[in-house]
Amino acid sequence: MGWLISGPLSPQGHLEFQTGPMEMVIIAVAVICVFGLAAWHARGRPPAWPELAALAVGLFAAATALVRPVWIEASGREEPGVLAILVDDSRSMSVLEDGKPRSEQVERALGQAQVGRSEVFTFGSELGAGDLRSFDQSESDLTRALQGLRERYAGERLAGVVVITDGIVRGGLRDRVASSGGAPLELPGPLTIYQVGQAEELSDLAVSNIASGGYAFQQAPFEISASIQGAGYAGRPVPVSLLEDGVVVATQTVTLDGQGKAQAFFSLKRERPGRFVYQVQVPTWEGDAVPENNSLPVSVRVVRDKIRVLQVSGGPSVDQKFLRLFLKQDPAVDLVSFFILRTPDDLEQSPYASSELSLIEFPYRTLFTGGDRDGELDSFDLVIFQNFDYGPYFQRESNDLLGEVADYVAEGGAFVMIGGDRSFDLADYEGTPLGEVLPVQLGLAPKQATDLTPFSPQLSAEGRVHPISRLLGNAEENEQLWERLPPLDGLNLSLSLAPGSAALLQHPTLKTQEGDPMPVVAVREVGKGRSMALMGDSSWRWVMSEAAAGNGNQAYLRFWKNSMRWLMQDRDGQRVRVEASRDNLGIGEPVRLITRVRDVGFEAIEGVPVVGTLQGPKGLQSFEGITNAAGEAVIELEPGSAGSYQVKVEAGDRGKLGQDYTTFAVSARDPELDELLPDSVFLRQFADLQGGVYYPAGEAGSPTLDPRAARLVEEEKQTPLWSAPILALLASLGLGLSWLLRRLKGLR
Amino acid sequence: MRRREFLLSAGATLLLPSQAWALGKVSTVDVVEIQLPTGTLSRPNAWRTMLYEVARTTSVETDPEGVVQLPPDDLALFEHPFAVLVGDAAFGPLSAEHLEQLKRYLTYGGFLYVDDTSGVPGSDFSLCVRRLLQRMFPTRPLQRLERNHSLYRAFFLIERPLGRVVGPGYLEGIKLGSIYPIVFGQIDLSGALERSESGRSLRPIPEHQRREATKLAVNLVLYALTSNYKQDQAHVKALLEEGRL
């Protein structure tokens, strides 16, 4: 009988109507109207109830069919759980092992892993949908991939989780697993790991890491240590080179241990502050899987611990006293003073025995030779010859030792010669190597080499803007201050300024042979270094006269502080400075070069044109910009190739406001390929931690499956009652019988 | 003739301190005697002896005749960074203005040697000096200069400071920063140095004592110019190696 109602119906089902409420109302109204009309026509005409009853049955059946009733029965079924397979898609999977990419082993692992219902995913920095393998992703983060898997199958138990990888993964998972007591990850199914890649089949020599500390102090030894990794080369000696500007500065040979690892150490010392780019390099042997990882650059910033100053004076004097007091009171200065307390002349006249004296030998050879001759000259940031006559001490070594000092200046040192009766032409510096780096030209006979008339020096045009002679930020006040200072008591004369030099202070009336004002304070840039000449020995009066007037000693202090900063090219004292946003960057990464421009008072200047050059391994690149309201010109560049880069900027019209330099290093290294050896230790530990199974490369096995893992698939059975034959039967019988009874009574 | 040749020939023939060849007089070392209305003395010949000995023995260029007397309120004081205050009797308190000026002189680089010539421990002069210095530097008391002080090896090695009188066996000083710009001695140093116009010693003391006083005077000038130079590491190391420390 089930056919009468379109099929068997379960009592767990429920009834739904496929007709909307409005349509149901219309149908109901229509049925009532039809029945009401029939009942109205049948009034007073008994017996009418049989036909009305048949009509009611027919209308009910028709109306029921019209509202389209459906019998809904819900049901579900269980399916076996999914096996999720995660394939490492990073570039380390492309490394050649025995001439073939490591990724070729993935197919074999997949063949073992794919049992039952499985879905394959790739992972790089995160989980990728589908099996779209490229083996070219820049990293592989297994932690994020597993997290992505959990989210994708939230609430569902998987038959298993399979990971196919070389174990070189990021995201901190390796550190977490390596640290004892690491808690297992929450995974949606039991873990099976298939390792691909075998260390035994890989040949790769690499500088895997460099540790430099990032910065070092000048004069103090610092160390660069490099981790060398040589897969396939265990036990072999490896020559490791340290390069600076492409030139090998140190080499050492290390022997790789049984795991193919070694550490190389380079001890260095820089005499000057600055940024220096080094590169550690190992050779590229035949069969090297990734030659790009055979070198690694690093930028080291060398900073001053203290400013080391050598003050050599031909004899104690009032002028020397005040300069020493100034230098000693600055905690940032490490002062080494040598004063000639007794000359050969004094020796001849002295009635005292040497044992009564507290004198030491003048260690001039140590002081005036560089590090290559075990001397200390290079260790000084600033050398001051204050009224010092070298002759009685250097004698036959004069040219040699003065040449050392001249070389020191040319190589970036700072030098000041201060006047007096034992200085400049009165000490025969003319024609010596040191005389060649002075900012004044010597060559006057002793009787013409001095003028003992007190005078007030005047600022030259250069002196009005030069950082040494700008004692006050306001130009007018600065000039007034110089006019206020007491006269100097005599002057060492010179033939003229040396080429490329500038006089900052000059004599008001005396002229050089060329007719220019006689220099009093002159400066010069010599090679990488700078020199200064103060042609007198009474600048100490700038202290005492100002103190007498209650003005303190700021004029003297600022003059010498400015001098030291300028001579030592102190970056803190520079009005133009350029910095790279990062010292070490990867190829393809942009670098921001920030040039800051300040005025004399160190206020930011807006609208200053900045031009610069970037000298890299592939040539010179120019750039330009203009400073903003913060006094900064920011230029973003993308260095195209690996190596060290030197940046030079000039600010203002033709660099009038100053220039600065910096360096940075660009590495061609692909961080993903910094490490190539499969990490079987990590994979085994991870599998153990998770209670899973680990298959080393080349080993076969099935994945661990959770037999309880299943998923419920919901289904719904719909039985359309509106098409049930019983409704059609009742409707036709009811309506037909009603019509027949009416016809039998002679009605229509 | 170059300067060196000139000096060598002059030194060889005269055996006298070489004539100061500094660029001007202001660059040579001289002495200013601070004169108070009462209690102080002037002994220019003593300081000339000192300057002569300094020039003869060391490379320091001095003005052998350069001894001037100035009151403490004279701004010319600032042109002479080496000052002495010599006395044997009580003196009145300095005005606040004079005190401030003297303090400024010492703070910015001047040097003052106070010489008590009385030879009496706790003399009126020394009491007045202590009061003066207490007012000038209330937080910095006079300290005894230790045996290894730079002043005792500024040029000569000095075991004990001696003047006309043997005194307490030490000098005192006030420390500003890392140096002592004020040194106080109660040994009548100037008395040991002072000579007559004819060059003869004015006071009869043992020759050894006079010699030691002269050495101390030289060290005073050298210390005033080089301050704690002898404490620099290089000097200490070298002197230790030679067994002289």
Coordinates of C-alpha atoms in Angstrom, one line a residue, chain A residues 173-479:
Chain A
L173 CA 60.2 24.5 15.4
R174 CA 63.7 23.1 15.3
D175 CA 64.7 25.2 18.3
R176 CA 61.6 24.2 20.1
V177 CA 62.1 20.5 19.5
A178 CA 65.8 20.7 20.3
S179 CA 65.1 22.3 23.6
S180 CA 64.4 19.7 26.2
G181 CA 60.9 19.5 27.5
G182 CA 59.3 20.9 24.4
A183 CA 55.6 20.2 24.4
P184 CA 54.2 18.3 21.4
L185 CA 52.2 20.2 18.8
E186 CA 48.5 19.5 18.7
L187 CA 48.0 17.7 15.4
P188 CA 44.8 16.4 13.9
G189 CA 46.2 12.9 13.3
P190 CA 49.3 10.7 13.9
L191 CA 52.5 12.0 12.3
T192 CA 54.6 10.3 9.8
I193 CA 57.8 11.9 8.5
Y194 CA 59.5 10.9 5.3
Q195 CA 62.9 12.5 5.0
V196 CA 64.2 13.4 1.6
G197 CA 67.8 14.2 1.0
Q198 CA 70.9 12.5 2.3
A199 CA 73.9 14.2 3.6
E200 CA 76.1 11.6 2.2
E201 CA 75.1 12.5 -1.3
L202 CA 75.6 16.2 -0.9
S203 CA 78.8 18.1 -1.7
D204 CA 78.7 21.7 -0.6
L205 CA 81.2 24.0 1.1
A206 CA 79.7 27.1 2.7
V207 CA 80.3 29.9 5.0
S208 CA 77.2 29.3 7.0
N209 CA 77.4 32.2 9.5
I210 CA 79.6 35.1 10.6
A211 CA 79.6 36.6 14.1
S212 CA 81.2 40.0 14.5
G213 CA 79.2 41.6 17.2
G214 CA 78.2 44.3 14.8
Y215 CA 80.6 46.9 16.2
A216 CA 84.0 47.2 17.8
F217 CA 86.2 49.7 19.5
Q218 CA 89.1 51.3 17.6
Q219 CA 92.5 50.3 18.9
A220 CA 91.0 47.3 20.6
P221 CA 91.2 43.8 19.0
F222 CA 88.0 42.4 17.9
E223 CA 87.1 39.0 16.3
I224 CA 85.2 37.9 13.3
S225 CA 84.3 34.2 13.6
A226 CA 82.9 32.3 10.6
S227 CA 81.1 29.0 10.7
I228 CA 82.3 26.8 7.9
Q229 CA 80.1 23.9 6.7
G230 CA 81.4 21.3 4.3
A231 CA 78.9 18.6 3.5
G232 CA 80.7 15.8 1.8
Y233 CA 84.1 17.2 2.7
A234 CA 84.4 16.0 6.3
G235 CA 88.0 15.8 7.5
R236 CA 89.3 18.0 4.7
P237 CA 91.4 21.2 5.4
V238 CA 89.7 24.3 4.0
P239 CA 91.5 27.6 3.4
V240 CA 89.4 30.4 4.7
S241 CA 90.1 34.0 3.5
L242 CA 89.1 37.3 5.0
L243 CA 88.7 40.1 2.4
E244 CA 88.3 43.8 2.7
D245 CA 87.4 45.7 -0.5
G246 CA 88.1 42.6 -2.4
V247 CA 91.6 42.2 -1.1
V248 CA 92.6 39.3 1.1
V249 CA 93.7 40.7 4.4
A250 CA 94.0 37.4 6.3
T251 CA 93.8 33.7 5.7
Q252 CA 93.7 30.6 7.8
T253 CA 93.2 26.9 7.2
V254 CA 90.6 25.0 9.2
T255 CA 89.9 21.3 9.2
L256 CA 86.4 20.1 8.9
D257 CA 85.3 17.7 11.7
G258 CA 83.4 14.5 11.2
Q259 CA 80.2 16.4 10.7
G260 CA 81.8 18.6 8.1
K261 CA 81.9 21.7 10.4
A262 CA 84.7 24.0 11.4
Q263 CA 85.1 27.5 12.9
A264 CA 87.5 30.1 11.6
F265 CA 88.6 33.1 13.8
F266 CA 90.1 36.3 12.6
S267 CA 91.5 38.8 15.1
L268 CA 91.5 42.3 13.8
K269 CA 92.2 45.8 15.1
R270 CA 91.2 49.1 13.4
E271 CA 93.1 52.2 14.1
R272 CA 90.4 54.5 13.0
P273 CA 86.6 54.6 13.6
G274 CA 84.3 54.0 10.7
R275 CA 82.3 51.3 8.9
F276 CA 84.2 48.5 7.3
V277 CA 82.9 45.7 5.1
Y278 CA 84.6 42.3 5.4
Q279 CA 83.9 39.1 3.5
V280 CA 84.7 35.6 4.6
Q281 CA 85.3 33.3 1.6
V282 CA 86.0 29.6 1.1
P283 CA 87.0 28.1 -2.3
T284 CA 84.6 26.6 -4.7
W285 CA 85.5 23.0 -5.3
E286 CA 84.3 20.8 -8.1
G287 CA 80.8 19.5 -7.4
D288 CA 79.9 22.2 -5.0
A289 CA 76.1 22.2 -4.9
V290 CA 75.7 25.9 -4.2
P291 CA 78.7 28.1 -5.0
E292 CA 76.7 31.2 -4.0
N293 CA 77.1 30.3 -0.3
N294 CA 80.9 30.2 -0.4
S295 CA 81.2 33.7 0.8
L296 CA 79.5 35.9 3.3
P297 CA 79.9 39.7 3.8
V298 CA 79.6 41.5 7.1
S299 CA 79.8 45.1 8.0
V300 CA 81.5 46.1 11.2
R301 CA 81.2 49.5 12.8
V302 CA 84.3 50.6 14.6
V303 CA 83.7 53.3 17.2
R304 CA 85.9 55.3 19.4
D305 CA 86.3 54.2 22.9
K306 CA 88.4 57.3 23.7
I307 CA 90.1 59.9 21.7
R308 CA 93.8 59.1 21.9
V309 CA 95.9 62.2 21.7
L310 CA 99.7 62.5 21.6
Q311 CA 101.0 65.8 22.8
V312 CA 104.7 66.3 22.2
S313 CA 106.1 69.5 23.5
G314 CA 109.6 70.8 23.0
G315 CA 109.5 72.1 26.6
P316 CA 107.1 72.9 29.3
S317 CA 105.5 76.2 28.7
V318 CA 102.5 78.2 29.6
D319 CA 100.9 77.4 26.3
Q320 CA 101.6 73.7 26.7
K321 CA 100.2 73.8 30.2
F322 CA 96.8 75.2 29.1
L323 CA 96.5 72.8 26.2
R324 CA 97.2 69.9 28.5
L325 CA 94.7 71.2 31.0
F326 CA 92.1 71.3 28.3
L327 CA 92.9 67.8 27.0
K328 CA 93.1 66.3 30.5
Q329 CA 89.7 67.7 31.6
D330 CA 87.9 65.9 28.8
P331 CA 87.0 62.4 30.0
A332 CA 86.7 61.3 26.4
V333 CA 90.4 62.0 25.8
D334 CA 93.1 59.5 26.5
L335 CA 96.1 61.8 26.6
V336 CA 99.7 60.7 26.2
S337 CA 102.0 63.7 26.8
F338 CA 105.7 63.8 26.2
F339 CA 107.5 67.0 27.2
I340 CA 111.2 67.6 26.6
L341 CA 112.2 68.6 30.1
R342 CA 115.8 69.0 29.3
T343 CA 117.5 69.7 26.0
P344 CA 121.2 68.9 25.1
D345 CA 121.9 72.6 25.9
D346 CA 120.5 72.2 29.4
L347 CA 122.5 69.0 29.9
E348 CA 125.8 70.8 29.3
Q349 CA 125.0 73.5 31.9
S350 CA 123.4 71.3 34.6
P351 CA 125.3 70.7 37.9
Y352 CA 123.0 67.9 38.8
A353 CA 123.6 64.2 38.4
S354 CA 121.2 62.1 36.4
S355 CA 120.3 60.0 39.5
E356 CA 118.8 63.2 41.0
L357 CA 116.4 63.6 38.0
S358 CA 113.0 62.1 37.5
L359 CA 113.4 61.9 33.7
I360 CA 112.8 59.1 31.3
E361 CA 114.1 58.5 27.9
F362 CA 112.1 60.1 25.1
P363 CA 110.7 57.0 23.3
Y364 CA 110.6 58.7 20.0
R365 CA 111.0 55.6 17.9
T366 CA 107.9 54.0 19.5
L367 CA 105.9 57.1 19.3
F368 CA 106.7 58.0 15.7
T369 CA 106.5 54.7 13.9
G370 CA 103.5 52.8 12.8
G371 CA 102.2 49.4 13.8
D372 CA 104.2 47.7 11.1
R373 CA 107.3 48.7 13.0
D374 CA 105.9 47.9 16.4
G375 CA 105.3 51.6 17.0
E376 CA 102.3 53.3 18.4
L377 CA 101.8 56.2 16.0
D378 CA 98.8 54.6 14.3
S379 CA 97.0 54.3 17.7
F380 CA 96.6 58.0 18.0
D381 CA 93.7 59.9 16.7
L382 CA 95.5 63.2 17.0
V383 CA 99.2 64.1 17.1
I384 CA 100.2 67.5 18.4
F385 CA 103.7 68.9 17.9
Q386 CA 103.8 71.9 20.3
N387 CA 106.9 73.9 19.8
F388 CA 108.8 70.7 19.2
D389 CA 112.2 70.6 17.5
Y390 CA 112.7 67.1 16.3
G391 CA 116.4 67.6 15.4
P392 CA 118.2 66.7 18.6
Y393 CA 116.3 63.5 19.0
F394 CA 115.6 62.1 15.6
Q395 CA 118.9 63.1 14.1
R396 CA 119.8 60.7 11.2
E397 CA 116.4 59.2 11.4
S398 CA 114.7 62.5 10.9
N399 CA 113.4 61.9 7.4
D400 CA 112.3 58.4 8.2
L401 CA 110.4 59.3 11.4
L402 CA 108.9 62.5 10.0
G403 CA 107.9 60.5 6.9
E404 CA 106.1 58.1 9.2
V405 CA 104.2 61.0 10.7
A406 CA 103.4 62.4 7.2
D407 CA 102.2 58.9 6.1
Y408 CA 100.1 58.8 9.3
V409 CA 98.4 62.0 8.3
A410 CA 97.9 61.0 4.7
E411 CA 96.3 57.7 5.8
G412 CA 93.6 59.5 7.8
G413 CA 95.4 60.8 10.9
A414 CA 95.1 64.3 12.4
F415 CA 98.0 66.5 13.0
V416 CA 98.6 69.9 14.6
M417 CA 101.8 71.9 14.7
I418 CA 101.8 74.8 17.2
G419 CA 104.3 77.6 17.0
G420 CA 107.0 78.8 19.2
D421 CA 110.7 79.2 19.1
R422 CA 111.2 75.5 18.3
S423 CA 108.7 75.1 15.6
F424 CA 108.1 75.5 11.9
D425 CA 111.1 77.2 10.2
L426 CA 112.9 77.6 13.6
A427 CA 113.1 73.8 13.7
D428 CA 114.0 73.1 10.1
Y429 CA 110.8 71.4 9.1
E430 CA 111.2 72.9 5.6
G431 CA 112.0 70.2 3.1
T432 CA 111.1 67.3 5.5
P433 CA 108.2 64.9 4.7
L434 CA 106.2 66.4 7.6
G435 CA 106.8 69.9 6.1
E436 CA 105.1 68.7 3.0
V437 CA 101.8 68.0 4.8
L438 CA 101.6 71.3 6.7
P439 CA 99.1 73.9 5.6
V440 CA 101.8 76.5 5.3
Q441 CA 104.9 76.7 3.1
L442 CA 108.1 76.9 5.0
G443 CA 111.5 78.1 3.9
L444 CA 112.3 81.3 5.8
A445 CA 115.7 81.9 7.5
P446 CA 115.5 81.9 11.3
K447 CA 115.9 85.7 11.5
Q448 CA 113.0 86.2 9.2
A449 CA 110.9 83.4 10.6
T450 CA 109.2 85.2 13.4
D451 CA 107.5 88.5 14.2
L452 CA 107.4 89.3 17.9
T453 CA 105.0 92.2 17.7
P454 CA 101.7 91.5 19.5
F455 CA 98.8 91.5 17.2
S456 CA 95.1 90.6 17.1
P457 CA 94.3 88.0 14.5
Q458 CA 91.5 88.5 12.1
L459 CA 89.0 86.0 10.7
S460 CA 89.4 85.3 7.0
A461 CA 86.5 84.7 4.7
E462 CA 86.9 80.9 5.2
G463 CA 87.4 81.4 8.9
R464 CA 84.0 83.1 9.2
V465 CA 82.2 79.8 8.2
H466 CA 84.7 77.2 9.1
P467 CA 83.7 74.9 12.0
I468 CA 87.0 75.4 13.8
S469 CA 86.7 79.2 14.0
R470 CA 82.9 79.3 14.5
L471 CA 83.0 79.6 18.3
L472 CA 79.4 81.0 18.3
G473 CA 76.5 80.1 16.0
N474 CA 75.7 83.6 15.2
A475 CA 78.2 85.0 12.6
E476 CA 78.1 88.5 14.0
E477 CA 78.6 87.4 17.6
N478 CA 81.3 85.1 16.5
E479 CA 83.2 87.9 14.9

